[in-house]
Coordinates of C-alpha atoms and ligand atoms in Angstrom, one line a residue:
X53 CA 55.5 39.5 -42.9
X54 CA 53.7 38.1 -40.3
X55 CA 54.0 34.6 -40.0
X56 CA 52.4 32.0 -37.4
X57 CA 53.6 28.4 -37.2
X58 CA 51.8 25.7 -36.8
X59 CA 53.3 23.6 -34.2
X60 CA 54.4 20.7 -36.2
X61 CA 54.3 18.1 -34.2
X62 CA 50.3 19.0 -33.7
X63 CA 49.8 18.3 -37.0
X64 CA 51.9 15.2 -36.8
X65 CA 49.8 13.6 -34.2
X66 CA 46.4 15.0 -36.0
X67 CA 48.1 13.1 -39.0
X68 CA 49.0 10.4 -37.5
X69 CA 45.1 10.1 -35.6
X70 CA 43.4 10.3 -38.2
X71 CA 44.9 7.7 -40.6
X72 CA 44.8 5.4 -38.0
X73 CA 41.1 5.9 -37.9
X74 CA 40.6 5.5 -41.8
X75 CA 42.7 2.5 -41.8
X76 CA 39.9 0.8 -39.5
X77 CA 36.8 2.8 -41.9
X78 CA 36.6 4.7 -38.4
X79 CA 35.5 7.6 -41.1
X80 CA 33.0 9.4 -38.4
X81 CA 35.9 9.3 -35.8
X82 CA 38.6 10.6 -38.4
X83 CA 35.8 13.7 -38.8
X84 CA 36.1 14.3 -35.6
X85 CA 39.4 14.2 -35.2
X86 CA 39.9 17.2 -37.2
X87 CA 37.1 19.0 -36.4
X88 CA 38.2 19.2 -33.0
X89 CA 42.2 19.9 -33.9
X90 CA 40.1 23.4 -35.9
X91 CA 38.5 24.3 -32.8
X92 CA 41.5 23.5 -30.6
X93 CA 43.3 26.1 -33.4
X94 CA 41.4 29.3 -32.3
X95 CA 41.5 28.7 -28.5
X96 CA 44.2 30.7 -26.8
X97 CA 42.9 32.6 -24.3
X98 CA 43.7 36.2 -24.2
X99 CA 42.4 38.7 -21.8
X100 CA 42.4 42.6 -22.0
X101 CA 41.6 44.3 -18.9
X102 CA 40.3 48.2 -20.1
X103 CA 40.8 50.5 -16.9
X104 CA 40.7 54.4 -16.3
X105 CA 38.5 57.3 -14.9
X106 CA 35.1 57.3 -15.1
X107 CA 33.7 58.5 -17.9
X108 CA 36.8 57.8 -19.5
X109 CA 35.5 55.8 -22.5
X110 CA 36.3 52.3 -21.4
X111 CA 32.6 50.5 -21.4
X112 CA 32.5 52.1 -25.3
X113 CA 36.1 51.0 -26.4
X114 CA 35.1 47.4 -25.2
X115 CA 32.2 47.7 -27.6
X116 CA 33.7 49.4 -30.2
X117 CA 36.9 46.4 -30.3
X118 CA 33.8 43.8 -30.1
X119 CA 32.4 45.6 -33.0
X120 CA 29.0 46.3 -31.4
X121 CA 26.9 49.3 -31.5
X122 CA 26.8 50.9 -27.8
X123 CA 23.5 50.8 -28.1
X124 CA 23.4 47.2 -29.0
X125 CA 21.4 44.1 -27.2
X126 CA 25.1 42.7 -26.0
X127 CA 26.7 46.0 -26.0
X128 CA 28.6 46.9 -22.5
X129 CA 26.2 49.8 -21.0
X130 CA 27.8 53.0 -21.4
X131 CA 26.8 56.8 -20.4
X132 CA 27.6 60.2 -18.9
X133 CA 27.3 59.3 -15.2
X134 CA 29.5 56.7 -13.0
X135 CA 27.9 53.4 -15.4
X136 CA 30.2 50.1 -14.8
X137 CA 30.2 49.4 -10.7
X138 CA 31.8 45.6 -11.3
X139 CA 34.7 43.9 -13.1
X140 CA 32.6 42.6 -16.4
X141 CA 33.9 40.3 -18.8
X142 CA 32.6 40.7 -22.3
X143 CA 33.5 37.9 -24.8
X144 CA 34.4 38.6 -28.3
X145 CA 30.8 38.0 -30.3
X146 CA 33.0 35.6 -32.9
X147 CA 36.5 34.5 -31.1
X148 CA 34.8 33.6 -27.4
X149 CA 38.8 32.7 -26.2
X150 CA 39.2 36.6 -26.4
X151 CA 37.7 38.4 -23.4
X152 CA 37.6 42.2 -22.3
X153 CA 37.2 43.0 -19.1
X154 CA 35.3 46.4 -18.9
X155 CA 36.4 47.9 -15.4
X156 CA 35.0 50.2 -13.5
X157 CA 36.2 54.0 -12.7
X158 CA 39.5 54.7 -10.5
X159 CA 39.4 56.5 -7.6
X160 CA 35.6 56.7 -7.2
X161 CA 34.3 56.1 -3.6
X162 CA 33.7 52.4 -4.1
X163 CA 37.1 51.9 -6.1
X164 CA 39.9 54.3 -4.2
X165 CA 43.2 54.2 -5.8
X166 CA 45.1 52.8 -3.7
X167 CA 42.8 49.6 -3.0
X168 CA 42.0 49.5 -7.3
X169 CA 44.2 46.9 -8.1
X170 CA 43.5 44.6 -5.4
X171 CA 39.8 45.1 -5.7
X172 CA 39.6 44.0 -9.9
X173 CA 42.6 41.6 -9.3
X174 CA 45.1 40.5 -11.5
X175 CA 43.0 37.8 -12.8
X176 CA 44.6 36.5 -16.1
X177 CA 45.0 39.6 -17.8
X178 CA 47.4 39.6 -20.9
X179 CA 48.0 43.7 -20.8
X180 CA 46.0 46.8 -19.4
X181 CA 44.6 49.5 -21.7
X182 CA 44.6 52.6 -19.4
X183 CA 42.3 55.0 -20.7
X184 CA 41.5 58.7 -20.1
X185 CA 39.2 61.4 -22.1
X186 CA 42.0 64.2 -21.4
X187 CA 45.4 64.1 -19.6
X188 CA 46.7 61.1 -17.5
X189 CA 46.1 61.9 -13.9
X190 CA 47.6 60.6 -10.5
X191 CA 45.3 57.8 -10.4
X192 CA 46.3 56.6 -14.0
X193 CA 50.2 57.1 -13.0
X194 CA 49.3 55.0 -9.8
X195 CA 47.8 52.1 -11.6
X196 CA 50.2 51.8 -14.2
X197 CA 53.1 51.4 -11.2
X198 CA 51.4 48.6 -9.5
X199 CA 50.8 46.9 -13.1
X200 CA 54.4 47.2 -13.7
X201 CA 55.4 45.7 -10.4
X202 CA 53.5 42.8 -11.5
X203 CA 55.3 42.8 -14.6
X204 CA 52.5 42.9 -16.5
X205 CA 51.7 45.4 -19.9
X206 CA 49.8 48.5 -20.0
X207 CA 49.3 50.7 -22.7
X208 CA 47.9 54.7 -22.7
X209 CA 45.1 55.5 -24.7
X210 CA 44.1 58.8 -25.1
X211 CA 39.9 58.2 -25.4
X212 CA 37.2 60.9 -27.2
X213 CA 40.2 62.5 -30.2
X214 CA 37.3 63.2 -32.3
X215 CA 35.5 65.3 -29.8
X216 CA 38.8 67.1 -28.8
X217 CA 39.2 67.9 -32.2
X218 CA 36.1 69.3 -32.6
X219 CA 36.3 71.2 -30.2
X220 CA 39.8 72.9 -30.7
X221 CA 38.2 73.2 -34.3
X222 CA 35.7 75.6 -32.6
X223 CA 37.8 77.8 -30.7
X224 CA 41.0 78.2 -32.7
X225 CA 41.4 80.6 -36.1
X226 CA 44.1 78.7 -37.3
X227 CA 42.9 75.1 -36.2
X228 CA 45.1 72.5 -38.0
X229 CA 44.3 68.9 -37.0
X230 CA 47.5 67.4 -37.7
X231 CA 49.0 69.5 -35.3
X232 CA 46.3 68.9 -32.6
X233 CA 47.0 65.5 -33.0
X234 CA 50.7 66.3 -32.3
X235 CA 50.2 68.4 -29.4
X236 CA 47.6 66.1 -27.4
X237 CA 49.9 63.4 -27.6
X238 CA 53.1 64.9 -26.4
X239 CA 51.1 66.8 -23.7
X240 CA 49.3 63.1 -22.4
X241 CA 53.5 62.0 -22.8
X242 CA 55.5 65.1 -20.7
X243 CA 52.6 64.8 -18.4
X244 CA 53.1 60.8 -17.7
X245 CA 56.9 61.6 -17.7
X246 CA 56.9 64.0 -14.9
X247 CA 54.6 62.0 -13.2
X248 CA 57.4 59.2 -13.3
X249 CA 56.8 57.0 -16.2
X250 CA 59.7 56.4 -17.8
X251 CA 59.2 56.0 -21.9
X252 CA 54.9 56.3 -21.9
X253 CA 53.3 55.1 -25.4
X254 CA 49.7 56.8 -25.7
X255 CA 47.7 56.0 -28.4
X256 CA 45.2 58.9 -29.6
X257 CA 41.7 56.6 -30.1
X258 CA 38.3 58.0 -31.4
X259 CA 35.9 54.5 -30.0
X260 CA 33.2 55.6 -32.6
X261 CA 36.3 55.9 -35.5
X262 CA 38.4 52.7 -35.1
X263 CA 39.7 52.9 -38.5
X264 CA 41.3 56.5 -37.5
X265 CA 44.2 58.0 -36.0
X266 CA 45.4 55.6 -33.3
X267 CA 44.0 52.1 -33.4
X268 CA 45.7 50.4 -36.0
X269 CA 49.5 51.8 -34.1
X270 CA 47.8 50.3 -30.7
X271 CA 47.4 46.9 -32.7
X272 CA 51.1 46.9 -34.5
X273 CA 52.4 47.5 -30.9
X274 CA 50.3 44.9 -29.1
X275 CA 50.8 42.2 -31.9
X276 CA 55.0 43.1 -31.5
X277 CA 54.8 43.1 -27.6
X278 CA 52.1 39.8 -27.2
X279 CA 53.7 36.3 -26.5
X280 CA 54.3 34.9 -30.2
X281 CA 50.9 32.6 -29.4
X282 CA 48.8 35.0 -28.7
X283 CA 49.0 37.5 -31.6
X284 CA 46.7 35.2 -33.7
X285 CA 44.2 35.4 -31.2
X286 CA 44.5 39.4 -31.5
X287 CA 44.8 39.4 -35.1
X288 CA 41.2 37.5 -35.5
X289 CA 39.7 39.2 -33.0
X290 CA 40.4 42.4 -34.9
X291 CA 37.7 44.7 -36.5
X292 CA 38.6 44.4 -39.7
X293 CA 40.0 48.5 -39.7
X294 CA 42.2 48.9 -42.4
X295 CA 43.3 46.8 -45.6
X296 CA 46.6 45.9 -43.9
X297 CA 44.5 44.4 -40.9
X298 CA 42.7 42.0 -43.6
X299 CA 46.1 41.0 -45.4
X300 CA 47.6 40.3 -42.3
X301 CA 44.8 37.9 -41.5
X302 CA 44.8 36.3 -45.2
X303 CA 48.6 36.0 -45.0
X304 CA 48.0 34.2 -41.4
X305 CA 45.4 31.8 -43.0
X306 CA 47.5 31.3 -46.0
X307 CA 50.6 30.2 -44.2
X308 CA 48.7 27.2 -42.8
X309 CA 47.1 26.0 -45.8
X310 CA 50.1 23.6 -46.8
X311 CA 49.4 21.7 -43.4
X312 CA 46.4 21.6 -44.6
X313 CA 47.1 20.1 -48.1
X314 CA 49.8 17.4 -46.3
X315 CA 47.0 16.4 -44.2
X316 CA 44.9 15.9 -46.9
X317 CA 47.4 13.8 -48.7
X318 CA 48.3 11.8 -45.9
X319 CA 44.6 10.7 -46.2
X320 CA 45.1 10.0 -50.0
X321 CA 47.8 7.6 -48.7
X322 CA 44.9 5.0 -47.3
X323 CA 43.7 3.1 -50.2
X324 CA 39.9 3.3 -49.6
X325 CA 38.1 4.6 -52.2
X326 CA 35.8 7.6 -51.3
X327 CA 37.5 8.1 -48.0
X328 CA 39.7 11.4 -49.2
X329 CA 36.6 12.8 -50.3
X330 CA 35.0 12.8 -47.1
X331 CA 37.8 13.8 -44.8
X332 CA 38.9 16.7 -47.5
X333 CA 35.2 18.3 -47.7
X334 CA 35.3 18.1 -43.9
X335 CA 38.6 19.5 -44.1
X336 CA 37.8 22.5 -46.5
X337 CA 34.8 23.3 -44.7
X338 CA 36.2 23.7 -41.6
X339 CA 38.9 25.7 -42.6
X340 CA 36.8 28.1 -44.7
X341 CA 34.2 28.6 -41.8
X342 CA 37.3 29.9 -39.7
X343 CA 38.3 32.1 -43.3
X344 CA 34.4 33.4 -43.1
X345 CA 34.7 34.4 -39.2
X346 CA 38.1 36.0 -39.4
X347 CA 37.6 37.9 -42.0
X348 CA 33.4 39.2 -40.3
X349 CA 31.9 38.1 -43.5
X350 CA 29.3 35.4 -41.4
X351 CA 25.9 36.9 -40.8
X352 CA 25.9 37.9 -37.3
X353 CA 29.0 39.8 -38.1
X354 CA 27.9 41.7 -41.2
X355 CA 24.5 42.4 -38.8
X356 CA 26.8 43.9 -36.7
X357 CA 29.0 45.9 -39.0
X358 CA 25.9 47.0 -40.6
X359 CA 24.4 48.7 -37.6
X360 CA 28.0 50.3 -36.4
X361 CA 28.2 52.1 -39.5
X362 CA 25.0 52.4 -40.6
X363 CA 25.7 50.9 -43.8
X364 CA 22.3 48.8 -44.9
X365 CA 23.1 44.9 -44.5
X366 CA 22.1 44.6 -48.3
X367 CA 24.3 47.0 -49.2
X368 CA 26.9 45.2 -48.0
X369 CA 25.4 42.1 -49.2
X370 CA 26.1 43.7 -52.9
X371 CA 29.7 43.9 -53.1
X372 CA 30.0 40.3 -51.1
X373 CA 30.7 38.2 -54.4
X374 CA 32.0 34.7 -52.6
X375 CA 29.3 32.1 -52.7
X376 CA 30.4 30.8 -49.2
X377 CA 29.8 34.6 -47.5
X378 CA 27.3 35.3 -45.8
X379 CA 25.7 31.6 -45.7
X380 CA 25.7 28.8 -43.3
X381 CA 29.2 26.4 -44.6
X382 CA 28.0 22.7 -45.1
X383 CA 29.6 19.8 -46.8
X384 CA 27.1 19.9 -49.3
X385 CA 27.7 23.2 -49.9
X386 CA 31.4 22.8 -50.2
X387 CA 31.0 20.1 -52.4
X388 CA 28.9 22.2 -54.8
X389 CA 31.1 25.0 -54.8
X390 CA 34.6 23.5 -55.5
X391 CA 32.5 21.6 -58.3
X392 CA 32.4 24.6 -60.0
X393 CA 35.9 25.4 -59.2
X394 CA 38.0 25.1 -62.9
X395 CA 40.0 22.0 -62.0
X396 CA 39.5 20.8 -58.5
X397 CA 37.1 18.2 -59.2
X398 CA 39.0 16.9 -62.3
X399 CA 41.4 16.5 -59.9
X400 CA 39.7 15.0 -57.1
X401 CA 38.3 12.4 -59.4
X402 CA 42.3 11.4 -60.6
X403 CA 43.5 11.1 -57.2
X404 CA 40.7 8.5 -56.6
X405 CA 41.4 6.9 -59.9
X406 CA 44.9 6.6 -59.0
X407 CA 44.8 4.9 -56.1
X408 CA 43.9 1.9 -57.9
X409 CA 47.4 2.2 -59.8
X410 CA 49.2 -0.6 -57.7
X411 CA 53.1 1.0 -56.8
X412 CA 52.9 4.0 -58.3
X413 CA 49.4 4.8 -57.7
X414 CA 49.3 5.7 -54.1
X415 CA 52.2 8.5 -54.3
X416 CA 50.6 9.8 -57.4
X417 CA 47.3 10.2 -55.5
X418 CA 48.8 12.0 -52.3
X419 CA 50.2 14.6 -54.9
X420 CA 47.0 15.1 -56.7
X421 CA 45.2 14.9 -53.5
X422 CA 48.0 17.8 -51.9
X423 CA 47.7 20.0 -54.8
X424 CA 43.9 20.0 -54.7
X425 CA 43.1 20.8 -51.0
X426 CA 45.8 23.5 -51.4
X427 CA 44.6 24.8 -54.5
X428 CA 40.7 25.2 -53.5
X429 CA 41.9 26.7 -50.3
X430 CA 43.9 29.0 -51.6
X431 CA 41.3 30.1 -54.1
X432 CA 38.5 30.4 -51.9
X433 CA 40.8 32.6 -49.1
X434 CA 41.6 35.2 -52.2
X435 CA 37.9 35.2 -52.8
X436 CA 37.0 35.9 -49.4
X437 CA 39.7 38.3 -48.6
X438 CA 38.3 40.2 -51.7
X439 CA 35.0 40.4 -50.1
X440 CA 36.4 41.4 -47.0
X441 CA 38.9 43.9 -49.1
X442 CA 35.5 45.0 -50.5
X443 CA 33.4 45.2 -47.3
X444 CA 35.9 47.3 -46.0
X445 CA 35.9 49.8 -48.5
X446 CA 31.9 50.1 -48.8
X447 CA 32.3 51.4 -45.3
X448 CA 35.1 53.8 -45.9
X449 CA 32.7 55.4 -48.9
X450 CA 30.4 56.1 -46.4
X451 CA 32.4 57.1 -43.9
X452 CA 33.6 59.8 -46.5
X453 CA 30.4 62.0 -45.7
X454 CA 30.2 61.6 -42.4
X455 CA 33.9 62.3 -41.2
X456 CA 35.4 65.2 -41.3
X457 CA 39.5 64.5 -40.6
X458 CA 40.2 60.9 -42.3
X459 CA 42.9 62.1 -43.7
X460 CA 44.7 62.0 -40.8
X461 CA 44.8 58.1 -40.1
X462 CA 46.8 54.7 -41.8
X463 CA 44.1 54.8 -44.6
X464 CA 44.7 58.2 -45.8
X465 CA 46.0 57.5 -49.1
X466 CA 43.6 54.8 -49.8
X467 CA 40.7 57.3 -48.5
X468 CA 42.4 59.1 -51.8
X469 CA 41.7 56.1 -54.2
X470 CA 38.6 55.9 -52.8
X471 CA 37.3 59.2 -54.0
X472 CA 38.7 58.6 -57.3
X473 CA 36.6 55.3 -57.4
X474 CA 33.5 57.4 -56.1
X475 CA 33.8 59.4 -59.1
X476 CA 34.0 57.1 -61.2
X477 CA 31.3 55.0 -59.7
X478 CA 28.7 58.2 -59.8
X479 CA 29.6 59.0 -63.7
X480 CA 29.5 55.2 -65.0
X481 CA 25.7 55.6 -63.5
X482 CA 25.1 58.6 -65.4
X483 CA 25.9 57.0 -68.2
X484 CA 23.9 54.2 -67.6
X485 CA 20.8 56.4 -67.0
X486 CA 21.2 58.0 -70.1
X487 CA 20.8 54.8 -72.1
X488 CA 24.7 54.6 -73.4
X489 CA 26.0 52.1 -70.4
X490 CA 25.2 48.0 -70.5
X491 CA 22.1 46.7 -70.9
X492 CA 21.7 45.4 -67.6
X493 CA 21.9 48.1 -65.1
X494 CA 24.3 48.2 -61.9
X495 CA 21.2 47.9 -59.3
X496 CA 19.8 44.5 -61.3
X497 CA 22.5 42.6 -61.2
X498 CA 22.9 43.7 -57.2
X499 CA 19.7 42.6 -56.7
X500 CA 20.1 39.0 -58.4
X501 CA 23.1 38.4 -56.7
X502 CA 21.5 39.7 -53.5
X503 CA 18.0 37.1 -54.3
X504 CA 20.4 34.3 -55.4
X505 CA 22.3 34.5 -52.1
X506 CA 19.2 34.5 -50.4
X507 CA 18.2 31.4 -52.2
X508 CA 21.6 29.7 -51.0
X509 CA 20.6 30.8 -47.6
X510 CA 17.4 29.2 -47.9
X511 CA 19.0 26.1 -49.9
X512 CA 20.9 24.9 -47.1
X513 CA 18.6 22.6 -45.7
X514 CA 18.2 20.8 -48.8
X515 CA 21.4 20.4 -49.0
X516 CA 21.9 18.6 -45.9
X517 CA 19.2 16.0 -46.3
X518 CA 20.9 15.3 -49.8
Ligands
LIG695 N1 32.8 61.6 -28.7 C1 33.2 60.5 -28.1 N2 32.4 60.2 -27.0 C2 32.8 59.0 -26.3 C3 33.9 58.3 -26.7 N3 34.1 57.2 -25.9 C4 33.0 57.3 -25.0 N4 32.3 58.4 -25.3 C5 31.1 58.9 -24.5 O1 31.5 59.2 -23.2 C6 30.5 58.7 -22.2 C7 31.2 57.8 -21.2 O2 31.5 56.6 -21.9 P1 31.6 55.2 -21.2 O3 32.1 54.3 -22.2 O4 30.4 54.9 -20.5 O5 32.8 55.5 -20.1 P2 33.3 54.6 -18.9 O6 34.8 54.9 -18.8 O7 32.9 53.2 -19.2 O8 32.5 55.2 -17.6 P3 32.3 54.4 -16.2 O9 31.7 53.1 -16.5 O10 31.3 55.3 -15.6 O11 33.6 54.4 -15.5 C8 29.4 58.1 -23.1 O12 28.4 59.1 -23.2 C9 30.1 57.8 -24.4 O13 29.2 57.8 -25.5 C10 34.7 58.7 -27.9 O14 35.7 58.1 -28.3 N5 34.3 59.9 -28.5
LIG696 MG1 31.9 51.9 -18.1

């Protein structure tokens, strides 16, 4: 299971900080305190430097890992002549501390082999993707030597699978994908062999099918072979491709939400009434919001998403059921929300009564205070992972008619389930047409929870002022 630490003593200090501040009714400076310890949290830098032939797909992979159309506004400009002349960094839309660096063609006139390395520099790159639309060439087997005298990582991708497939689907009688697959890799592998690399890993990537054949082994590999600190900034960074990609991220939000809670109790321990309140709403907002951005369920993100797979951004707003989706996270809003949670308020309200319990009370608070923050966490990440869970599979139902091999990549079984639920889905709304089903069809209840989530949106700034 994928676990990331917190590094205690971090917390310790952020502990430590902010009940100093309360102890003074320093409440604003407490606030910011931990607002800046959250955005301290998703700040590693880590930079991925995408280099090959020209032409070779690099300008689109660095889009298609950003999640952005490669005919987007932001989008890295792409096309079928010599496009990228300069080094460019692109920053991830959501997580800015991850950076591609979209480079341009080897062994062009203007970037010879021999002078390629020196020319991009080393800068601060974490690894090197080394891409090429058809078998590794001299120039690739060149690169790939320097990197490794600078001890750094670089990792084969094999760029435009679904066009090769296509193609060998055109030409050969007895054209089985599966074994295409298998013979383009081990090709791209005796090639780099003889060419001198020693054990070469090449990853077979499609950059307008993420969620197929290769990515999602190009991630598990990174994540095992990245410095323990920087496979969170990966893991966020991450199009959400595959259900094991979102329960990785829940299980490395979930693992911190016990810091979380202790923090939240140590503010419990400062008898001020009302002060716990404060610091936990500014607390659970904060840490949601960074639930809402992992897991691409803020606006900008679904925008996104919506215009890479051509699924409409009301569609996806449909199966999105969390009320803090697809809004803008205030305190006011929190505080709403968890009033509705079953509980958490009846339990906010006893740890403030309990304070006033002289001996007893303060410990007894701290507990009720602990259990609270970790409770509405916890409740509000399942939510959103289910939206995300839910997201994701919207997609895959329309990626069903528009690909042709899905059956060859990680999601292949759930692809499977998915039909099943597709079949399902299209007879319940037979039913319902034929009078039988409930009384309040599929498509109304989509649209009042579309409406009502518009009316959040608009909300907000009421909110606020109150
Ligand atoms: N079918 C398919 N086409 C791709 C894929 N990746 C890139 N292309 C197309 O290949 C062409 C070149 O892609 P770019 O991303 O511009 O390639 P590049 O390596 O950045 O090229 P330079 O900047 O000139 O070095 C574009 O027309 C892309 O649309 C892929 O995975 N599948
Ligand atoms: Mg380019």
């Amino acid at each position: 299971a994928h676990q990331f630490c917190l590094p205690r003593s971090q917390m310790e200090d952020l502990i430590s900080g902010v009940k100093e501040e309360l102890k003074t009714n320093n409440v604003p400076a407490a606030v910011r305190q931990i607002q800046e310890y959250l955005e301290k949290e998703s700040n590693t830098p880590l930079n991925i430097a995408v280099t090959g032939e020209t032409g070779s797909g690099k300008s689109s992979f660095v889009n298609a890992f950003r999640g952005i159309n490669n005919k987007d506004k932001g989008a890295a400009p792409t096309g079928a002549t010599e496009t990228t002349m300069y080094v460019t960094p692109y920053l991830h839309p959501t997580y800015e501390n991850v950076t591609l660096w979209d480079c341009p063609g080897i062994g062009s006139p203007n970037f010879p082999a021999d002078k390629y390395l020196m020319q991009i520099g080393l800068k601060e790159f974490d690894f090197f993707i080394i891409m090429s639309a058809d078998r590794f060439r001299e120039n690739d087997v060149k690169i790939a030597q320097e990197i490794q005298k600078m001890n750094k990582k670089f990792y084969f991708v094999r760029s435009k699978i679904d066009h090769s497939l296509k193609d060998e689907e055109q030409s050969q009688n007895d054209f089985d994908a599966k074994k295409t697959l298998a013979c383009i890799e081990k090709n791209c592998i005796d090639g780099l062999r003889r060419s001198g690399i020693e054990s070469p890993q090449v990853f077979l990537v499609s950059n307008f099918e993420l969620h197929q054949y290769d990515f999602s082994r190009l991630h598990d590999t990174l994540e095992r072979e990245l410095p323990e600190h920087k496979r969170n900034a990966l893991l966020f960074a991450m199009p959400n491709i595959n259900l094991e990609i979102i329960d990785k991220k829940k299980e490395a939000f979930r693992s911190k939400i016990k810091y979380y809670a202790l923090l939240s109790a140590a503010v419990a321990g400062v008898p001020i009434p009302g002060l716990s309140i404060t610091v936990d709403i500014t607390v659970l907002a904060g840490v949601i919001t960074q639930y809402v951005f992992g897991f691409g369920l803020d606006i900008p993100s679904l925008e996104r998403l919506s215009a890479t797979t051509g699924v409409s951004f009301n569609d996806l707003l449909d199966v999105i059921f969390s009320p803090l989706a697809a809004v803008k996270i205030t305190n006011g809003l929190i505080l709403k929300v968890t009033s509705q949670l079953a509980g958490s308020f009846t339990l906010i309200a006893a740890e403030e009564a309990c304070k006033w319990i002289p001996v007893v009370g303060i410990p007894v608070a701290m507990g009720f205070s602990f259990t609270s923050t970790y409770n509405i966490l916890k409740s509000f990440l399942d939510m959103l992972a289910l939206d995300a869970q839910r997201v994701f599979e919207r997609n895959m139902i329309r990626m069903l008619w528009c690909t042709k091999h899905i059956c060859f990549s990680k999601n292949s079984s759930y692809v499977f389930s998915l039909y099943f639920k597709l079949i399902l889905f299209i007879y319940t709304r037979r039913d319902r047409q034929k009078g039988k089903g409930r009384k309040r069809s599929e498509k109304e209840k989509r649209k009042k929870r579309r409406e009502k989530k518009q009316k959040q949106n608009k909300g907000q700034k009421r909110i606020i002022k109150e």
